Every structure is written in structure tokens, then in C-alpha cells.
PDB file of C-alpha atoms in Angstrom:
ATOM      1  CA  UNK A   5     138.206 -21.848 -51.373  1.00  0.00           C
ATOM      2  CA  UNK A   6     135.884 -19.277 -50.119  1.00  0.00           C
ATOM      3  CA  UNK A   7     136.455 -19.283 -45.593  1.00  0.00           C
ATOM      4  CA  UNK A   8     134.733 -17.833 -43.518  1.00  0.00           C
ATOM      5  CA  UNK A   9     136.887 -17.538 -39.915  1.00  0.00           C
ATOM      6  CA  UNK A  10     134.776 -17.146 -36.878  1.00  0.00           C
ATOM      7  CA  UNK A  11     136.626 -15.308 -34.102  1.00  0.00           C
ATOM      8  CA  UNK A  12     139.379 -13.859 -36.520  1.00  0.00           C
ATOM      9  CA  UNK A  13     140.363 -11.248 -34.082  1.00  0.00           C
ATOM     10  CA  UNK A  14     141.860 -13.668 -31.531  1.00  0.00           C
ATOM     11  CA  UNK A  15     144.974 -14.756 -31.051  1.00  0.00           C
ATOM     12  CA  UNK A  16     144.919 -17.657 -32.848  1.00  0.00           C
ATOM     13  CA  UNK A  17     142.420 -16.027 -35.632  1.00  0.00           C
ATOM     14  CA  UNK A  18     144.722 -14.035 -36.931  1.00  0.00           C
ATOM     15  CA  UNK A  19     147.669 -16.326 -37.334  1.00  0.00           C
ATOM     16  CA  UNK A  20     144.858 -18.508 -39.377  1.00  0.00           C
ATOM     17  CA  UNK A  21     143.649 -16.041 -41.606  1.00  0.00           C
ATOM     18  CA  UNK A  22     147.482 -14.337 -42.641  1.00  0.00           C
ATOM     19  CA  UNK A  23     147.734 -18.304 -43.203  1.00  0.00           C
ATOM     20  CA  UNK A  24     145.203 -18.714 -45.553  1.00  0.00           C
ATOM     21  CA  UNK A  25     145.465 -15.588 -47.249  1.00  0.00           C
ATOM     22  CA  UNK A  26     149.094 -16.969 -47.770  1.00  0.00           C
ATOM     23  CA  UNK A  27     147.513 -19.450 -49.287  1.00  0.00           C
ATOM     24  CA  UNK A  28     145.611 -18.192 -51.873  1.00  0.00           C
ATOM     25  CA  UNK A  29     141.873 -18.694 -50.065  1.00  0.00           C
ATOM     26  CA  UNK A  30     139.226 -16.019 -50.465  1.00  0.00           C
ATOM     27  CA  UNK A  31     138.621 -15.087 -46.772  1.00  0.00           C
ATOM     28  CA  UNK A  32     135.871 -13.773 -44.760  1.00  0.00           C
ATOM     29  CA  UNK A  33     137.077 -12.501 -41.473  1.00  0.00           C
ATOM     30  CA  UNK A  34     134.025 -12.784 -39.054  1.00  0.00           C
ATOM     31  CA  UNK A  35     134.406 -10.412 -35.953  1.00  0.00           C
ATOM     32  CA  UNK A  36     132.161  -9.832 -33.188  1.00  0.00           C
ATOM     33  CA  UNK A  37     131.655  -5.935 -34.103  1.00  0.00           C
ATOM     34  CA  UNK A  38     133.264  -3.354 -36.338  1.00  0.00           C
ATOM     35  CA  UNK A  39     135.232  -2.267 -33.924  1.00  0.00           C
ATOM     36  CA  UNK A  40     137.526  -5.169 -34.342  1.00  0.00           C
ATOM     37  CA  UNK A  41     137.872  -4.810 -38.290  1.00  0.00           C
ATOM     38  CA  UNK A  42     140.983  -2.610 -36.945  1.00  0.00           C
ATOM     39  CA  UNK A  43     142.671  -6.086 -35.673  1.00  0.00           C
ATOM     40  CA  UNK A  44     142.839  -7.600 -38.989  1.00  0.00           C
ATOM     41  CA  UNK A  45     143.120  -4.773 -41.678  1.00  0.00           C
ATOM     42  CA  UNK A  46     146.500  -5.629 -43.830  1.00  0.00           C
ATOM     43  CA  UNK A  47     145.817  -8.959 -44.270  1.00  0.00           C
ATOM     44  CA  UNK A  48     143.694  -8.816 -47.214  1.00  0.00           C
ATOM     45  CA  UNK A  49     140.405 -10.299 -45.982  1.00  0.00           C
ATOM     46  CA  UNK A  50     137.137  -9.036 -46.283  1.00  0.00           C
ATOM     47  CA  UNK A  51     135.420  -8.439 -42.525  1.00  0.00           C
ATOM     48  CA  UNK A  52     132.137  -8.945 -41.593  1.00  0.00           C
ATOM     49  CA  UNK A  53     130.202  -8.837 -38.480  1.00  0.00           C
ATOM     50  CA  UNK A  54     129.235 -12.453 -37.203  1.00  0.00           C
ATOM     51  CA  UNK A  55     128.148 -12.374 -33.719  1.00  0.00           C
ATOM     52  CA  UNK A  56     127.796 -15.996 -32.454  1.00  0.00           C
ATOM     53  CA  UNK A  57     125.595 -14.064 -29.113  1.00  0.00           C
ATOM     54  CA  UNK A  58     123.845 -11.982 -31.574  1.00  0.00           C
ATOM     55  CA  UNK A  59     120.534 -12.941 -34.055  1.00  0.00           C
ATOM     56  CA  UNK A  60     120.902 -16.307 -36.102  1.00  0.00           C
ATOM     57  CA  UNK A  61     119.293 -15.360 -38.418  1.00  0.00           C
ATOM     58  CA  UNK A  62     122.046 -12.297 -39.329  1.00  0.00           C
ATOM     59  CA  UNK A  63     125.196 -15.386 -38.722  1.00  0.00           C
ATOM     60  CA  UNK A  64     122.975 -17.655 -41.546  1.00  0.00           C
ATOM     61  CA  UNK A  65     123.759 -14.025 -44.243  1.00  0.00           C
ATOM     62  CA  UNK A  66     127.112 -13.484 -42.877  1.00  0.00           C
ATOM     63  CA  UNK A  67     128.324 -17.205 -43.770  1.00  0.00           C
ATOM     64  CA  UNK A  68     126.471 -17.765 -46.918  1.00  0.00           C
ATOM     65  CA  UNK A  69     128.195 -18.290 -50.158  1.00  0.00           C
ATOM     66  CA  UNK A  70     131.308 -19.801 -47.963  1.00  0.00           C
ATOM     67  CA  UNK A  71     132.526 -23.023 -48.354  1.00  0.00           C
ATOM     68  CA  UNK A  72     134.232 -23.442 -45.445  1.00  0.00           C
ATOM     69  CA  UNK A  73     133.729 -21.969 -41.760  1.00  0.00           C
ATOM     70  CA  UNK A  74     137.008 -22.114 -39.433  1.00  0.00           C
ATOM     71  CA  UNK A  75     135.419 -21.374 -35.814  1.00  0.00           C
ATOM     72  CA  UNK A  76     138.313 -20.215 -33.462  1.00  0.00           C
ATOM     73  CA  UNK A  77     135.528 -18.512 -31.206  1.00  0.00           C
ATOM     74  CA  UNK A  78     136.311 -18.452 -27.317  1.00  0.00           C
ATOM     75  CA  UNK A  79     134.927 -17.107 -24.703  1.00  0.00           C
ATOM     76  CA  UNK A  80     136.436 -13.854 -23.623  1.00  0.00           C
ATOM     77  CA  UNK A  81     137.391 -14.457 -19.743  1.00  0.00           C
ATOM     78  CA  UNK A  82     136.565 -17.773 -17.430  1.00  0.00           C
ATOM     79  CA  UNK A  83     133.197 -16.705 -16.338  1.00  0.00           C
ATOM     80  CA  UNK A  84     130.798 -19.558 -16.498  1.00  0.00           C
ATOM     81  CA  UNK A  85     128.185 -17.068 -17.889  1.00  0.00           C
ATOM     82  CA  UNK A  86     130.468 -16.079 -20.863  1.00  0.00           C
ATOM     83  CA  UNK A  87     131.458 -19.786 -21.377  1.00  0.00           C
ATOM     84  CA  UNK A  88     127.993 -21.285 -21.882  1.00  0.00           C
ATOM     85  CA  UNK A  89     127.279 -18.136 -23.855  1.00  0.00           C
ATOM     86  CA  UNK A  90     130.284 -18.412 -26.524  1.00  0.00           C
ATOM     87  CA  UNK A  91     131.975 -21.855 -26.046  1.00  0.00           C
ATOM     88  CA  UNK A  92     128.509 -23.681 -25.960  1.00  0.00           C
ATOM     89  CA  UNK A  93     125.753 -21.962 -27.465  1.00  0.00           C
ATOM     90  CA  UNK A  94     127.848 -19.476 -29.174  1.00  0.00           C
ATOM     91  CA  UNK A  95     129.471 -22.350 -31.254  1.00  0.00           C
ATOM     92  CA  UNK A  96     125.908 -24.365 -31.866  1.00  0.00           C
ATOM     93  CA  UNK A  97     124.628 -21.313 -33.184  1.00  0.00           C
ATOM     94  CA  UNK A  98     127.432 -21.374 -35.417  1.00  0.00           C
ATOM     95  CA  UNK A  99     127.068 -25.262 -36.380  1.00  0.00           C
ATOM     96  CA  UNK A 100     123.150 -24.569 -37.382  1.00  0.00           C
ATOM     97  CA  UNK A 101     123.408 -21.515 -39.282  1.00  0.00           C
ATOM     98  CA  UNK A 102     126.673 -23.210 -41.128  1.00  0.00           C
ATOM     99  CA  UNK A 103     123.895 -25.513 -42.150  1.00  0.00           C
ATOM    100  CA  UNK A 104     121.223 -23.168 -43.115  1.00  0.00           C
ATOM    101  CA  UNK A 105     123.717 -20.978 -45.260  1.00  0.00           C
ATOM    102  CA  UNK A 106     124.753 -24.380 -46.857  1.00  0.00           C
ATOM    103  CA  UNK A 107     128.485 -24.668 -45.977  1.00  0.00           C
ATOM    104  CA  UNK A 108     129.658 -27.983 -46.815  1.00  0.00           C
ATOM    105  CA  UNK A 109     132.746 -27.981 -44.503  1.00  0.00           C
ATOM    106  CA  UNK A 110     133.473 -26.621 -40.566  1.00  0.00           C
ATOM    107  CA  UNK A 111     136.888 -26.862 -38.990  1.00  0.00           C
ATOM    108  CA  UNK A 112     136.078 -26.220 -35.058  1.00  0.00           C
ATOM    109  CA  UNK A 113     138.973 -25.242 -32.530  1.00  0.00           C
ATOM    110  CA  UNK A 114     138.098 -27.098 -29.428  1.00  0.00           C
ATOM    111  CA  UNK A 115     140.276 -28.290 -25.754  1.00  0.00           C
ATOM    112  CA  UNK A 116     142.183 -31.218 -25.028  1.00  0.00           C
ATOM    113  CA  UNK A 117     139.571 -33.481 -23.179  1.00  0.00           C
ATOM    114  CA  UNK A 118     136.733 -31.306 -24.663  1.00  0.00           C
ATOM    115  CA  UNK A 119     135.841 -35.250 -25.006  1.00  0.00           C
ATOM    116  CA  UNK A 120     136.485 -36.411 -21.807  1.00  0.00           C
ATOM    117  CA  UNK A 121     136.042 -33.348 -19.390  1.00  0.00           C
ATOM    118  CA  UNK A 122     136.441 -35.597 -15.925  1.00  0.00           C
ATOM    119  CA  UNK A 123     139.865 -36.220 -17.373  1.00  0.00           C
ATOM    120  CA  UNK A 124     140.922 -32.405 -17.594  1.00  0.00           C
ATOM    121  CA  UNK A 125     142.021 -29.770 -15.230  1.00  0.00           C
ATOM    122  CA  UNK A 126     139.856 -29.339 -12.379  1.00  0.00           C
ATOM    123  CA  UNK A 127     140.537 -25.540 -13.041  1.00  0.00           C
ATOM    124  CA  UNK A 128     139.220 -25.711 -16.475  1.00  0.00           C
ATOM    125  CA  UNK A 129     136.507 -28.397 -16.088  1.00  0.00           C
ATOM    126  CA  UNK A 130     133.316 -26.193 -16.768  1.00  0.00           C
ATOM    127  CA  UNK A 131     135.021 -24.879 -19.747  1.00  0.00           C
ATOM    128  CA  UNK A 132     135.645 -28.599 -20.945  1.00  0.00           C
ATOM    129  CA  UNK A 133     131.934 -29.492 -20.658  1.00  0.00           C
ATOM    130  CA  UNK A 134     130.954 -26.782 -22.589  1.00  0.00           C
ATOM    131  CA  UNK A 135     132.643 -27.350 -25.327  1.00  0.00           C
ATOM    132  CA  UNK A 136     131.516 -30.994 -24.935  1.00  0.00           C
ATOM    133  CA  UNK A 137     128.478 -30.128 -26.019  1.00  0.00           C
ATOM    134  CA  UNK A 138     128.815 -28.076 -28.845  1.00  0.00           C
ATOM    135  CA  UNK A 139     131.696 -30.263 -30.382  1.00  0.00           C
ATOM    136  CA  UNK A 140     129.136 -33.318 -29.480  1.00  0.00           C
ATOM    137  CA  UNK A 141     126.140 -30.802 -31.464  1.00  0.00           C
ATOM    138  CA  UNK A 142     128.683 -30.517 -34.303  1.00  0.00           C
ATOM    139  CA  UNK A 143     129.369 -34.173 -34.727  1.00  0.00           C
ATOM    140  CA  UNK A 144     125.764 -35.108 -35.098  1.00  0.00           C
ATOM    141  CA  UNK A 145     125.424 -32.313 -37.396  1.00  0.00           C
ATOM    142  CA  UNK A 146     125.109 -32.618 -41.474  1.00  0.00           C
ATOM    143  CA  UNK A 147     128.115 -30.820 -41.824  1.00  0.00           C
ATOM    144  CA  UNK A 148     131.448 -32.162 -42.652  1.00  0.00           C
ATOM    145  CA  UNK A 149     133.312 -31.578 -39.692  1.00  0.00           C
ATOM    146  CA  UNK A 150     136.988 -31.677 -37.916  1.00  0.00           C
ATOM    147  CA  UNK A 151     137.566 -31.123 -34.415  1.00  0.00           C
ATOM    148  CA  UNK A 152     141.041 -29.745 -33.296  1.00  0.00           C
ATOM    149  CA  UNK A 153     141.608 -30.304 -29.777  1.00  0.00           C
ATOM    150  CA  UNK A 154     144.698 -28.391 -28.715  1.00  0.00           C
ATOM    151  CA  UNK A 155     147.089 -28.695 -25.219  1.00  0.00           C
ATOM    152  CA  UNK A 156     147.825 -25.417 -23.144  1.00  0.00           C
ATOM    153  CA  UNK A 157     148.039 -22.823 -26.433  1.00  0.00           C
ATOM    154  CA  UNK A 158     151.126 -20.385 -26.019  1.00  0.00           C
ATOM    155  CA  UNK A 159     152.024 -17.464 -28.096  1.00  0.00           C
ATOM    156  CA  UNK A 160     155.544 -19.277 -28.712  1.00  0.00           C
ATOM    157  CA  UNK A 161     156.906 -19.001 -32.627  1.00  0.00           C
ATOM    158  CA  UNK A 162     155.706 -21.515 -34.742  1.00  0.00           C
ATOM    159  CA  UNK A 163     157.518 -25.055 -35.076  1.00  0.00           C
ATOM    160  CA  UNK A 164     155.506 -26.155 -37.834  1.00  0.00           C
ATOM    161  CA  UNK A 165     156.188 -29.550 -35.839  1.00  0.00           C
ATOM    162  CA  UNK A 166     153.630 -31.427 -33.892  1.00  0.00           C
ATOM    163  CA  UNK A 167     151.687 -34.997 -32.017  1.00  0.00           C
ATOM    164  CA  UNK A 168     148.482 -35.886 -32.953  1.00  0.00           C
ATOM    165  CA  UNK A 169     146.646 -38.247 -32.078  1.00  0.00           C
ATOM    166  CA  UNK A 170     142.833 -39.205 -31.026  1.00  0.00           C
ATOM    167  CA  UNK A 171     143.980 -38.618 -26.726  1.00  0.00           C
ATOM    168  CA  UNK A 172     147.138 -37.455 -26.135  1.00  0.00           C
ATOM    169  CA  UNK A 173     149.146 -36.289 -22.750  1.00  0.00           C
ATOM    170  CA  UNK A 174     148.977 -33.018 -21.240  1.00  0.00           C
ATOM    171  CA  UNK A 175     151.035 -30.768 -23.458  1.00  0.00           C
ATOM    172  CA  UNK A 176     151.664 -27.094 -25.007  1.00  0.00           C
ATOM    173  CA  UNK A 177     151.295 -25.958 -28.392  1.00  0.00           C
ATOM    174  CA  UNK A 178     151.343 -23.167 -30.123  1.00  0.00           C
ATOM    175  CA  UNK A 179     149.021 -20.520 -31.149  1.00  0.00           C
ATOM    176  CA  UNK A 180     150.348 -20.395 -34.395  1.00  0.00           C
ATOM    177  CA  UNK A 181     150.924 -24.055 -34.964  1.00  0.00           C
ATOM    178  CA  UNK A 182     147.182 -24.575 -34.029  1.00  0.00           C
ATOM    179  CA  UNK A 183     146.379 -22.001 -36.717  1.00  0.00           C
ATOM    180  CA  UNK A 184     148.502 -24.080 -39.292  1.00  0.00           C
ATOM    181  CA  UNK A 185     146.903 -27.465 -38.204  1.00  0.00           C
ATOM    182  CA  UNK A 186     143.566 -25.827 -38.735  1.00  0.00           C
ATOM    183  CA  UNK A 187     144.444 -24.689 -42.349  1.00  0.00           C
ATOM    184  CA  UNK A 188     145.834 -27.698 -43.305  1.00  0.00           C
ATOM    185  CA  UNK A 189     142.940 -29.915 -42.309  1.00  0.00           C
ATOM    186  CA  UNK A 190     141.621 -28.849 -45.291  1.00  0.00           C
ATOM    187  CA  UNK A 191     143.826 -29.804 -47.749  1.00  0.00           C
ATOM    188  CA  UNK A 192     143.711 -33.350 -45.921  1.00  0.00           C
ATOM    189  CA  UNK A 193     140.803 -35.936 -46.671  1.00  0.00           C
ATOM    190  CA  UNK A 194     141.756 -37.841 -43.680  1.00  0.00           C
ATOM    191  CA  UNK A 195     140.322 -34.938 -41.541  1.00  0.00           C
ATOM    192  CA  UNK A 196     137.227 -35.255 -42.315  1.00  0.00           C
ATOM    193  CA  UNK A 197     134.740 -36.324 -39.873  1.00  0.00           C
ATOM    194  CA  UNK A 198     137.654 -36.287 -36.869  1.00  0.00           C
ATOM    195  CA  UNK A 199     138.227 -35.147 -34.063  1.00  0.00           C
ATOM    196  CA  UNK A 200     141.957 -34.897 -32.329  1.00  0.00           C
ATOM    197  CA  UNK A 201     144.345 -34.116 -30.133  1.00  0.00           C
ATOM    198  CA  UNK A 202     147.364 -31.589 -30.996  1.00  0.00           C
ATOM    199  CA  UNK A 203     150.530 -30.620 -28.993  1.00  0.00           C
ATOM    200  CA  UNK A 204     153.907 -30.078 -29.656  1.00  0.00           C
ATOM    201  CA  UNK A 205     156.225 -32.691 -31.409  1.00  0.00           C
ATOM    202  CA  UNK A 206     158.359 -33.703 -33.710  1.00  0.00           C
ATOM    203  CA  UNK A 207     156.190 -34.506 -37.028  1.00  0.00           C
ATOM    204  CA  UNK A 208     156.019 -31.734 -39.743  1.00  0.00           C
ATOM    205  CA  UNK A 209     152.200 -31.194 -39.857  1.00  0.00           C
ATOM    206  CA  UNK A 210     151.438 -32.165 -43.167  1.00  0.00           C
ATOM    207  CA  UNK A 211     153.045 -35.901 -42.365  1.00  0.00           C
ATOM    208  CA  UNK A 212     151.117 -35.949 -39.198  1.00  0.00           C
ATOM    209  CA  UNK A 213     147.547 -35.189 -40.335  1.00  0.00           C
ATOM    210  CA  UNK A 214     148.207 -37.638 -43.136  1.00  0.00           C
ATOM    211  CA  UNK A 215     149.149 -40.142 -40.541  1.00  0.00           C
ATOM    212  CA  UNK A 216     145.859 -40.261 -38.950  1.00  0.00           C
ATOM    213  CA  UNK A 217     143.809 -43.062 -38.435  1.00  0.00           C
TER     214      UNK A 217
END
């Protein structure tokens, strides 16, 4: 497949690019500027500037002729401002020019209770909401979609193990097992059109994505 990763300078942007260059996928690593190219040079992807904040118009040419978009966009610090910019609008943008450059698939990273905000962390409510809305956006969208709603990401190694499920407890997960959820949604039809929880566990990821109803 040709993949287009949104936000493949981040943490857990990398790990899902490396993945699916392991995996044979051509891949488009979108950055927010040049200056990040330097981030993900070695792992065989070809960069390209696609600014969620910037001109639609310029996102709509930077994801054409991809099959897939992976969005692992988030906002850079916890400043409402920067939130609504990136984890709201910043992601619709994405959605609509996904569907003007005539993607047929997008794979969003989201928040545990992204769906139900009033259930999350007080701390982390406004952060929540937004992505609320632009998971909500994405649903309604024509685009096929999965939502991956991860606990507390760390930078831990992979366990390639995991719980999923449509709302889970309060839990950690990887940054790298996130990434491999993400990648693997697309080699499972039961992703499609779903949204769900992910934290750690004690299911090999393939067998839980294929276990979901």
C-alpha cells in the first residue's frame, strides 16, 4: 500500500513508519516543515511537508495518490490554543482533504475517552473534547475510518501484547505498541469503521484486533 503518516516525526510516528517500511508499504512521511525530514532520514520513506495549520489546499497535493493516511498528529504542548489548533481543526483539516485527494482509508490516533470526555482526567479534559470533535468529524466522514484510542502512552519497549476493547479502564501502553496496533488495523477488516480502546495486556495484537466486535 501507498501511506501517507501524518505527524511522522513524533514519538509514536516514527515507531509507525520503521513499522511499515518493515513491512513492505510505500510510505509518505508527512512532517510539519523540512526541518524535521532530519527525524526520519534512514528509514526509507519519502518526506513531504503536510502542515495540518497550514493551507488545505497544499495537505489535498501532499496526500494524493495515497491509499491510506495514518494521522498520529498531536498537539505540541497542553495549551488550549495549540490543542484546538492541531488536535481539532488540525485533524478535520486532515479528514477533508483525505477526501478531496481521494484516500479510501484513514487510521486516526485518538485518547482514551476521546468519546466520553466527562469520563477522563480532569487534567486532560479540554484535550479530550477536542479530539471529540474531530474523531466525531471523521466518523461522519466518507472515508473508511478506525479510531485508536490509547491509555497513558509511555516510551516503554514494545510487548507486542495488548486489551482492546470499545471502553476500557484507565491504563498504559506503549508508544510503540500503539504504532503496531495502528499498522495492523490495516491488514484487519474488522477495523474498519471502529473506534477502540488500547492498553496493555496479554493478547498478541493480531488475535486481539481480530477479536473485535
Amino acid at each position: 500500500m501507498r501511506v501517507t503518516v501524518l505527524g511522522a516525526s513524533g514519538r509514536t510516528g516514527i515507531h509507525v513508519v520503521r513499522l511499515l517500511r518493515g513491512r513492505g508499504h510505500q510510505v509518505r512521511a508527512g512532517l510539519r516543515s523540512r526541518r524535521r525530514a532530519e527525524e526520519v532520514a534512514g528509514l526509507g520513506a519519502e518526506t513531504v511537508v503536510a502542515d495540518v495549520t497550514a493551507d488545505a489546499d497544499d495537505l489535498v497535493e501532499a496526500l494524493a495518490g495515497s491509499e491510506v493516511v495514518i494521522s498520529a498528529i498531536g498537539a505540541p504542548d497542553p495549551d488550549q490554543a495549540s490543542v484546538d489548533l492541531v488536535d481539532r481543526d488540525g485533524v478535520i483539516t486532515a479528514v477533508r482533504a483525505a477526501e478531496k485527494a481521494g484516500v479510501a482509508r484513514f487510521v486516526q490516533l485518538s485518547a482514551q475517552f476521546a468519546d466520553s470526555p466527562d469520563q477522563g482526567d480532569r487534567l486532560v479534559r479540554s484535550i479530550l473534547m477536542a479530539k471529540q470533535i474531530s474523531d466525531s468529524v471523521l466518523r461522519r466522514s466518507s472515508l473508511n475510518w478506525t479510531i485508536v484510542r490509547p491509555g497513558t502512552l509511555t516510551d516503554d519497549q514494545p510487548a507486542g501484547r495488548v486489551k482492546l476493547g470499545g471502553h476500557l479502564e484507565p491504563g498504559h501502553v506503549s508508544r510503540a505498541d500503539v504504532a503496531a496496533v495502528l499498522v495492523a488495523t490495516l491488514d484487519e477488516p474488522l477495523t474498519e469503521n471502529q473506534g477502540f480502546d488500547v492498553i496493555g495486556g496479554e493478547i498478541p495484537i493480531p488475535s486481539a484486533l481480530a477479536a473485535l466486535s
